[in-house]
Amino acid sequence: MPRSYADRLYSTRRKALVKHLRERGITNERVLRAIEAVPRHAFVEPAFQERAYEDEALPIGNNQTISQPFTVAYQTSLLDPQPGERILEIGTGSGYQAAVLCEMEAQVFSVERHRALLQRAKRKLQGLGYRVRTRHADGTQGWPGMSPYHGIIVTAGAESVPDPLLGQLRPDGGRLVIPVGKQGAHIMQRIVRTDEDTYERESFDAFRFVPLVDEE
Ligand code: SAH
């Protein structure tokens, strides 16, 4: 099927976005390839499609946003999911981050607390052929039934690291990427479980996230 004008336009814009992400310091080629492949315009509201390849967070309804491409690239680079790995995402939102993880050939599980958002994301992911197992629940509890995970990525800002997430990491190097801190200044952290009860923590740059709502 010949590609439409819009498809070609968006594909050109995706290439420009990837170039921009490289200039901002993203070096993980597998991450960049995934971002070049996922049609981000399909995950934003129609009114914002024209802006889908700007490096901006955009509204997706229910007061939530699709993360800025730089943030997605940064978090995904820290997670560095390998083909076949079990990866849990907390905060499905639009489904975009989950699609990026699928492009990297991970087995993707994703939890979202907003039923309406989750329904929309599921429909989009399915329509585009991305296979993501989803759950409507409070992600601060993780998804114990599907654990352990090679990686967990939290796409909302936490005040502190929820304990259940640590316990659902594989003890042989499972890693958790999570923004932690007060509203408006979340420090990106990576916590690696190197042993049954040994966790190594590293801190990276500050970001602004919508809050991870603890339902407890
Ligand atoms: N990863 C998303 C961006 C999500 S914004 C994307 O690619 O579009 C953060 C999301 O986390 C929001 O959809 C919000 O509803 C969700 N969220 C916040 N607290 C949560 C919790 N406790 N459990 C599950 N999801 C949560």
PDB file of C-alpha atoms and ligand atoms in Angstrom:
ATOM      1  CA  MET A   1       0.000   0.000   0.000  1.00  0.00           C
ATOM      2  CA  PRO A   2       1.485   3.394  -0.894  1.00  0.00           C
ATOM      3  CA  ARG A   3       2.135   5.504   2.161  1.00  0.00           C
ATOM      4  CA  SER A   4      -0.101   8.521   2.603  1.00  0.00           C
ATOM      5  CA  TYR A   5       1.166  12.081   2.647  1.00  0.00           C
ATOM      6  CA  ALA A   6       0.496  12.237   6.416  1.00  0.00           C
ATOM      7  CA  ASP A   7       2.489   9.045   7.038  1.00  0.00           C
ATOM      8  CA  ARG A   8       5.468  10.409   5.145  1.00  0.00           C
ATOM      9  CA  LEU A   9       5.221  13.740   6.913  1.00  0.00           C
ATOM     10  CA  TYR A  10       5.106  12.101  10.351  1.00  0.00           C
ATOM     11  CA  SER A  11       7.947   9.789   9.477  1.00  0.00           C
ATOM     12  CA  THR A  12      10.085  12.781   8.474  1.00  0.00           C
ATOM     13  CA  ARG A  13       9.203  14.490  11.759  1.00  0.00           C
ATOM     14  CA  ARG A  14      10.092  11.361  13.748  1.00  0.00           C
ATOM     15  CA  LYS A  15      13.540  11.344  12.141  1.00  0.00           C
ATOM     16  CA  ALA A  16      13.982  14.988  13.129  1.00  0.00           C
ATOM     17  CA  LEU A  17      12.877  14.162  16.683  1.00  0.00           C
ATOM     18  CA  VAL A  18      15.465  11.368  16.885  1.00  0.00           C
ATOM     19  CA  LYS A  19      18.157  13.756  15.667  1.00  0.00           C
ATOM     20  CA  HIS A  20      17.102  16.216  18.386  1.00  0.00           C
ATOM     21  CA  LEU A  21      17.229  13.463  21.047  1.00  0.00           C
ATOM     22  CA  ARG A  22      20.747  12.542  19.920  1.00  0.00           C
ATOM     23  CA  GLU A  23      21.745  16.192  20.256  1.00  0.00           C
ATOM     24  CA  ARG A  24      20.303  16.202  23.781  1.00  0.00           C
ATOM     25  CA  GLY A  25      22.577  13.290  24.673  1.00  0.00           C
ATOM     26  CA  ILE A  26      20.556  10.120  24.112  1.00  0.00           C
ATOM     27  CA  THR A  27      22.959   7.482  22.790  1.00  0.00           C
ATOM     28  CA  ASN A  28      21.109   4.160  23.157  1.00  0.00           C
ATOM     29  CA  GLU A  29      20.607   3.151  19.524  1.00  0.00           C
ATOM     30  CA  ARG A  30      17.901   0.602  20.292  1.00  0.00           C
ATOM     31  CA  VAL A  31      15.905   3.260  22.143  1.00  0.00           C
ATOM     32  CA  LEU A  32      16.343   5.734  19.295  1.00  0.00           C
ATOM     33  CA  ARG A  33      15.244   3.136  16.752  1.00  0.00           C
ATOM     34  CA  ALA A  34      12.119   2.381  18.787  1.00  0.00           C
ATOM     35  CA  ILE A  35      11.236   6.077  18.991  1.00  0.00           C
ATOM     36  CA  GLU A  36      11.737   6.369  15.259  1.00  0.00           C
ATOM     37  CA  ALA A  37       9.281   3.495  14.790  1.00  0.00           C
ATOM     38  CA  VAL A  38       6.374   4.335  17.125  1.00  0.00           C
ATOM     39  CA  PRO A  39       3.692   6.660  15.670  1.00  0.00           C
ATOM     40  CA  ARG A  40       3.442   9.034  18.650  1.00  0.00           C
ATOM     41  CA  HIS A  41       0.769  11.054  16.812  1.00  0.00           C
ATOM     42  CA  ALA A  42      -1.575   8.088  17.250  1.00  0.00           C
ATOM     43  CA  PHE A  43      -1.282   8.335  21.044  1.00  0.00           C
ATOM     44  CA  VAL A  44      -2.100  12.030  21.500  1.00  0.00           C
ATOM     45  CA  GLU A  45      -5.531  13.663  21.251  1.00  0.00           C
ATOM     46  CA  PRO A  46      -6.466  14.558  17.653  1.00  0.00           C
ATOM     47  CA  ALA A  47      -6.217  18.272  18.463  1.00  0.00           C
ATOM     48  CA  PHE A  48      -2.530  17.810  19.317  1.00  0.00           C
ATOM     49  CA  GLN A  49      -1.469  15.471  16.500  1.00  0.00           C
ATOM     50  CA  GLU A  50       0.311  18.245  14.662  1.00  0.00           C
ATOM     51  CA  ARG A  51       2.535  18.711  17.718  1.00  0.00           C
ATOM     52  CA  ALA A  52       3.175  15.025  18.391  1.00  0.00           C
ATOM     53  CA  TYR A  53       6.835  15.187  17.343  1.00  0.00           C
ATOM     54  CA  GLU A  54       7.753  18.292  19.308  1.00  0.00           C
ATOM     55  CA  ASP A  55       9.763  17.451  22.394  1.00  0.00           C
ATOM     56  CA  GLU A  56       6.876  18.298  24.721  1.00  0.00           C
ATOM     57  CA  ALA A  57       4.521  16.572  27.143  1.00  0.00           C
ATOM     58  CA  LEU A  58       0.958  16.795  25.782  1.00  0.00           C
ATOM     59  CA  PRO A  59      -2.488  16.347  27.392  1.00  0.00           C
ATOM     60  CA  ILE A  60      -4.166  12.941  27.038  1.00  0.00           C
ATOM     61  CA  GLY A  61      -7.326  13.631  29.083  1.00  0.00           C
ATOM     62  CA  ASN A  62      -8.161  13.025  32.769  1.00  0.00           C
ATOM     63  CA  ASN A  63      -5.576  15.659  33.721  1.00  0.00           C
ATOM     64  CA  GLN A  64      -2.746  13.378  32.600  1.00  0.00           C
ATOM     65  CA  THR A  65      -0.020  13.831  30.004  1.00  0.00           C
ATOM     66  CA  ILE A  66       1.985  11.720  27.598  1.00  0.00           C
ATOM     67  CA  SER A  67       5.589  12.139  28.764  1.00  0.00           C
ATOM     68  CA  GLN A  68       7.979  14.329  26.797  1.00  0.00           C
ATOM     69  CA  PRO A  69       9.926  12.273  24.217  1.00  0.00           C
ATOM     70  CA  PHE A  70      13.232  13.198  25.903  1.00  0.00           C
ATOM     71  CA  THR A  71      11.919  11.833  29.208  1.00  0.00           C
ATOM     72  CA  VAL A  72      10.746   8.608  27.541  1.00  0.00           C
ATOM     73  CA  ALA A  73      14.128   8.206  25.841  1.00  0.00           C
ATOM     74  CA  TYR A  74      16.010   8.959  29.079  1.00  0.00           C
ATOM     75  CA  GLN A  75      14.014   6.546  31.248  1.00  0.00           C
ATOM     76  CA  THR A  76      14.037   3.814  28.622  1.00  0.00           C
ATOM     77  CA  SER A  77      17.817   4.178  28.219  1.00  0.00           C
ATOM     78  CA  LEU A  78      18.292   3.718  31.978  1.00  0.00           C
ATOM     79  CA  LEU A  79      16.024   0.665  31.897  1.00  0.00           C
ATOM     80  CA  ASP A  80      17.681  -0.686  28.722  1.00  0.00           C
ATOM     81  CA  PRO A  81      15.148  -3.495  28.154  1.00  0.00           C
ATOM     82  CA  GLN A  82      16.503  -6.512  26.282  1.00  0.00           C
ATOM     83  CA  PRO A  83      14.501  -8.689  23.867  1.00  0.00           C
ATOM     84  CA  GLY A  84      12.321 -11.170  25.724  1.00  0.00           C
ATOM     85  CA  GLU A  85      12.675  -9.494  29.119  1.00  0.00           C
ATOM     86  CA  ARG A  86       9.610  -9.092  31.330  1.00  0.00           C
ATOM     87  CA  ILE A  87       9.037  -5.391  31.873  1.00  0.00           C
ATOM     88  CA  LEU A  88       6.367  -3.799  34.076  1.00  0.00           C
ATOM     89  CA  GLU A  89       5.267  -0.240  33.441  1.00  0.00           C
ATOM     90  CA  ILE A  90       3.383   1.725  36.103  1.00  0.00           C
ATOM     91  CA  GLY A  91       1.163   4.396  34.510  1.00  0.00           C
ATOM     92  CA  THR A  92      -0.008   3.238  31.066  1.00  0.00           C
ATOM     93  CA  GLY A  93      -1.403   6.707  30.277  1.00  0.00           C
ATOM     94  CA  SER A  94      -1.654   6.960  26.491  1.00  0.00           C
ATOM     95  CA  GLY A  95       0.145   3.659  25.882  1.00  0.00           C
ATOM     96  CA  TYR A  96       3.072   5.345  24.099  1.00  0.00           C
ATOM     97  CA  GLN A  97       5.821   4.223  26.485  1.00  0.00           C
ATOM     98  CA  ALA A  98       4.428   0.678  26.368  1.00  0.00           C
ATOM     99  CA  ALA A  99       4.636   0.765  22.563  1.00  0.00           C
ATOM    100  CA  VAL A 100       8.290   1.866  22.750  1.00  0.00           C
ATOM    101  CA  LEU A 101       9.011  -1.092  25.044  1.00  0.00           C
ATOM    102  CA  CYS A 102       7.240  -3.425  22.578  1.00  0.00           C
ATOM    103  CA  GLU A 103       9.378  -2.110  19.718  1.00  0.00           C
ATOM    104  CA  MET A 104      12.386  -3.146  21.817  1.00  0.00           C
ATOM    105  CA  GLU A 105      10.881  -6.659  21.924  1.00  0.00           C
ATOM    106  CA  ALA A 106      10.266  -6.767  25.664  1.00  0.00           C
ATOM    107  CA  GLN A 107       7.282  -8.653  27.121  1.00  0.00           C
ATOM    108  CA  VAL A 108       5.301  -5.702  28.379  1.00  0.00           C
ATOM    109  CA  PHE A 109       2.948  -5.508  31.364  1.00  0.00           C
ATOM    110  CA  SER A 110       1.345  -2.184  32.243  1.00  0.00           C
ATOM    111  CA  VAL A 111      -0.815  -0.964  35.128  1.00  0.00           C
ATOM    112  CA  GLU A 112      -3.035   2.152  35.085  1.00  0.00           C
ATOM    113  CA  ARG A 113      -5.414   3.472  37.745  1.00  0.00           C
ATOM    114  CA  HIS A 114      -7.656   5.511  35.371  1.00  0.00           C
ATOM    115  CA  ARG A 115     -10.094   3.126  33.747  1.00  0.00           C
ATOM    116  CA  ALA A 116     -10.980   5.473  30.861  1.00  0.00           C
ATOM    117  CA  LEU A 117      -7.327   6.111  29.981  1.00  0.00           C
ATOM    118  CA  LEU A 118      -6.563   2.421  30.115  1.00  0.00           C
ATOM    119  CA  GLN A 119      -9.448   1.571  27.781  1.00  0.00           C
ATOM    120  CA  ARG A 120      -8.256   4.129  25.238  1.00  0.00           C
ATOM    121  CA  ALA A 121      -4.657   2.990  25.466  1.00  0.00           C
ATOM    122  CA  LYS A 122      -5.626  -0.667  25.064  1.00  0.00           C
ATOM    123  CA  ARG A 123      -7.611   0.089  21.920  1.00  0.00           C
ATOM    124  CA  LYS A 124      -4.721   2.069  20.409  1.00  0.00           C
ATOM    125  CA  LEU A 125      -2.081  -0.492  21.216  1.00  0.00           C
ATOM    126  CA  GLN A 126      -4.197  -3.297  19.825  1.00  0.00           C
ATOM    127  CA  GLY A 127      -5.036  -1.354  16.675  1.00  0.00           C
ATOM    128  CA  LEU A 128      -1.333  -0.806  16.025  1.00  0.00           C
ATOM    129  CA  GLY A 129      -0.457  -4.438  16.688  1.00  0.00           C
ATOM    130  CA  TYR A 130       1.395  -3.931  19.988  1.00  0.00           C
ATOM    131  CA  ARG A 131       0.860  -6.735  22.462  1.00  0.00           C
ATOM    132  CA  VAL A 132       0.729  -5.362  26.002  1.00  0.00           C
ATOM    133  CA  ARG A 133      -0.862  -7.055  28.996  1.00  0.00           C
ATOM    134  CA  THR A 134      -2.676  -4.444  31.040  1.00  0.00           C
ATOM    135  CA  ARG A 135      -4.319  -4.189  34.408  1.00  0.00           C
ATOM    136  CA  HIS A 136      -6.620  -1.611  35.971  1.00  0.00           C
ATOM    137  CA  ALA A 137      -5.188  -1.233  39.471  1.00  0.00           C
ATOM    138  CA  ASP A 138      -3.084   0.831  41.844  1.00  0.00           C
ATOM    139  CA  GLY A 139       0.426   0.504  40.446  1.00  0.00           C
ATOM    140  CA  THR A 140       2.113   1.289  43.763  1.00  0.00           C
ATOM    141  CA  GLN A 141       1.350  -2.363  44.505  1.00  0.00           C
ATOM    142  CA  GLY A 142       3.018  -3.487  41.255  1.00  0.00           C
ATOM    143  CA  TRP A 143       1.502  -6.565  39.591  1.00  0.00           C
ATOM    144  CA  PRO A 144       2.518  -9.415  41.891  1.00  0.00           C
ATOM    145  CA  GLY A 145       0.861 -12.150  39.839  1.00  0.00           C
ATOM    146  CA  MET A 146       3.156 -11.578  36.856  1.00  0.00           C
ATOM    147  CA  SER A 147       6.372 -10.985  38.830  1.00  0.00           C
ATOM    148  CA  PRO A 148       9.340 -11.185  38.989  1.00  0.00           C
ATOM    149  CA  TYR A 149      10.372  -8.621  36.388  1.00  0.00           C
ATOM    150  CA  HIS A 150      13.675  -7.912  34.712  1.00  0.00           C
ATOM    151  CA  GLY A 151      12.670  -4.265  34.831  1.00  0.00           C
ATOM    152  CA  ILE A 152      10.032  -1.907  36.217  1.00  0.00           C
ATOM    153  CA  ILE A 153       9.528   1.614  34.865  1.00  0.00           C
ATOM    154  CA  VAL A 154       7.384   4.110  36.759  1.00  0.00           C
ATOM    155  CA  THR A 155       6.103   6.935  34.559  1.00  0.00           C
ATOM    156  CA  ALA A 156       4.593   9.092  37.328  1.00  0.00           C
ATOM    157  CA  GLY A 157       6.454  10.942  40.092  1.00  0.00           C
ATOM    158  CA  ALA A 158       6.638   9.121  43.448  1.00  0.00           C
ATOM    159  CA  GLU A 159       7.189  10.725  46.853  1.00  0.00           C
ATOM    160  CA  SER A 160       9.044   7.604  47.891  1.00  0.00           C
ATOM    161  CA  VAL A 161       9.837   4.214  46.377  1.00  0.00           C
ATOM    162  CA  PRO A 162       6.908   1.808  46.898  1.00  0.00           C
ATOM    163  CA  ASP A 163       8.221  -1.312  48.662  1.00  0.00           C
ATOM    164  CA  PRO A 164       6.113  -3.787  46.648  1.00  0.00           C
ATOM    165  CA  LEU A 165       7.959  -2.753  43.476  1.00  0.00           C
ATOM    166  CA  LEU A 166      11.345  -3.619  44.996  1.00  0.00           C
ATOM    167  CA  GLY A 167      10.088  -7.063  45.972  1.00  0.00           C
ATOM    168  CA  GLN A 168       8.894  -7.787  42.426  1.00  0.00           C
ATOM    169  CA  LEU A 169      12.326  -7.269  40.833  1.00  0.00           C
ATOM    170  CA  ARG A 170      14.372 -10.313  39.907  1.00  0.00           C
ATOM    171  CA  PRO A 171      17.119 -10.760  42.508  1.00  0.00           C
ATOM    172  CA  ASP A 172      19.707 -11.301  39.773  1.00  0.00           C
ATOM    173  CA  GLY A 173      19.901  -7.728  38.519  1.00  0.00           C
ATOM    174  CA  GLY A 174      16.274  -6.623  38.150  1.00  0.00           C
ATOM    175  CA  ARG A 175      16.160  -2.843  37.792  1.00  0.00           C
ATOM    176  CA  LEU A 176      13.619  -0.205  38.756  1.00  0.00           C
ATOM    177  CA  VAL A 177      13.606   3.206  37.065  1.00  0.00           C
ATOM    178  CA  ILE A 178      11.536   5.682  39.039  1.00  0.00           C
ATOM    179  CA  PRO A 179      11.339   9.476  39.459  1.00  0.00           C
ATOM    180  CA  VAL A 180      11.330  10.258  43.184  1.00  0.00           C
ATOM    181  CA  GLY A 181      10.780  13.503  45.050  1.00  0.00           C
ATOM    182  CA  LYS A 182       8.478  16.419  45.691  1.00  0.00           C
ATOM    183  CA  GLN A 183       6.066  17.805  43.097  1.00  0.00           C
ATOM    184  CA  GLY A 184       7.906  19.659  40.346  1.00  0.00           C
ATOM    185  CA  ALA A 185      11.333  18.149  41.023  1.00  0.00           C
ATOM    186  CA  HIS A 186      11.559  14.407  40.756  1.00  0.00           C
ATOM    187  CA  ILE A 187      15.032  12.914  40.704  1.00  0.00           C
ATOM    188  CA  MET A 188      15.359   9.990  38.321  1.00  0.00           C
ATOM    189  CA  GLN A 189      16.611   6.971  40.206  1.00  0.00           C
ATOM    190  CA  ARG A 190      17.700   3.519  39.147  1.00  0.00           C
ATOM    191  CA  ILE A 191      17.626   0.786  41.759  1.00  0.00           C
ATOM    192  CA  VAL A 192      19.176  -2.564  40.893  1.00  0.00           C
ATOM    193  CA  ARG A 193      18.402  -5.670  42.950  1.00  0.00           C
ATOM    194  CA  THR A 194      21.708  -7.523  42.950  1.00  0.00           C
ATOM    195  CA  ASP A 195      20.746 -10.118  45.550  1.00  0.00           C
ATOM    196  CA  GLU A 196      17.703 -11.252  47.566  1.00  0.00           C
ATOM    197  CA  ASP A 197      18.068  -8.264  49.906  1.00  0.00           C
ATOM    198  CA  THR A 198      20.681  -6.075  48.261  1.00  0.00           C
ATOM    199  CA  TYR A 199      19.643  -3.001  46.268  1.00  0.00           C
ATOM    200  CA  GLU A 200      22.008  -0.545  44.593  1.00  0.00           C
ATOM    201  CA  ARG A 201      20.683   2.941  44.029  1.00  0.00           C
ATOM    202  CA  GLU A 202      21.896   5.591  41.568  1.00  0.00           C
ATOM    203  CA  SER A 203      20.514   9.115  41.074  1.00  0.00           C
ATOM    204  CA  PHE A 204      20.310  11.016  37.793  1.00  0.00           C
ATOM    205  CA  ASP A 205      18.705  14.256  36.536  1.00  0.00           C
ATOM    206  CA  ALA A 206      15.561  16.039  37.783  1.00  0.00           C
ATOM    207  CA  PHE A 207      12.275  15.901  35.859  1.00  0.00           C
ATOM    208  CA  ARG A 208       8.709  17.078  36.289  1.00  0.00           C
ATOM    209  CA  PHE A 209       6.073  14.316  36.378  1.00  0.00           C
ATOM    210  CA  VAL A 210       2.372  14.036  37.148  1.00  0.00           C
ATOM    211  CA  PRO A 211       2.039  12.489  40.622  1.00  0.00           C
ATOM    212  CA  LEU A 212       2.000   8.768  41.288  1.00  0.00           C
ATOM    213  CA  VAL A 213      -1.185   8.496  43.333  1.00  0.00           C
ATOM    214  CA  ASP A 214      -0.849   6.181  46.282  1.00  0.00           C
ATOM    215  CA  GLU A 215      -4.313   4.760  46.881  1.00  0.00           C
ATOM    216  CA  GLU A 216      -3.448   3.309  50.266  1.00  0.00           C
TER     217      GLU A 216
HETATM  218  N1  SAH B   1       3.534   6.259  30.305  1.00  0.00           N
HETATM  219  C1  SAH B   1       2.495   7.190  29.885  1.00  0.00           C
HETATM  220  C2  SAH B   1       2.589   8.535  30.601  1.00  0.00           C
HETATM  221  C3  SAH B   1       1.812   8.455  31.763  1.00  0.00           C
HETATM  222  S1  SAH B   1       1.460   9.872  32.749  1.00  0.00           S
HETATM  223  C4  SAH B   1       2.501   7.408  28.405  1.00  0.00           C
HETATM  224  O1  SAH B   1       3.387   6.907  27.726  1.00  0.00           O
HETATM  225  O2  SAH B   1       1.586   8.070  27.917  1.00  0.00           O
HETATM  226  C5  SAH B   1       1.346   8.959  34.287  1.00  0.00           C
HETATM  227  C6  SAH B   1       0.210   7.976  34.373  1.00  0.00           C
HETATM  228  O3  SAH B   1       0.314   7.323  35.635  1.00  0.00           O
HETATM  229  C7  SAH B   1      -1.173   8.596  34.324  1.00  0.00           C
HETATM  230  O4  SAH B   1      -1.932   8.004  33.308  1.00  0.00           O
HETATM  231  C8  SAH B   1      -1.760   8.298  35.718  1.00  0.00           C
HETATM  232  O5  SAH B   1      -3.152   8.059  35.697  1.00  0.00           O
HETATM  233  C9  SAH B   1      -0.977   7.057  36.103  1.00  0.00           C
HETATM  234  N2  SAH B   1      -0.924   6.784  37.538  1.00  0.00           N
HETATM  235  C10 SAH B   1      -0.750   7.666  38.558  1.00  0.00           C
HETATM  236  N3  SAH B   1      -0.738   7.009  39.737  1.00  0.00           N
HETATM  237  C11 SAH B   1      -0.918   5.693  39.465  1.00  0.00           C
HETATM  238  C12 SAH B   1      -1.004   4.509  40.251  1.00  0.00           C
HETATM  239  N4  SAH B   1      -0.913   4.539  41.578  1.00  0.00           N
HETATM  240  N5  SAH B   1      -1.198   3.340  39.620  1.00  0.00           N
HETATM  241  C13 SAH B   1      -1.293   3.272  38.280  1.00  0.00           C
HETATM  242  N6  SAH B   1      -1.222   4.352  37.473  1.00  0.00           N
HETATM  243  C14 SAH B   1      -1.037   5.542  38.055  1.00  0.00           C
END
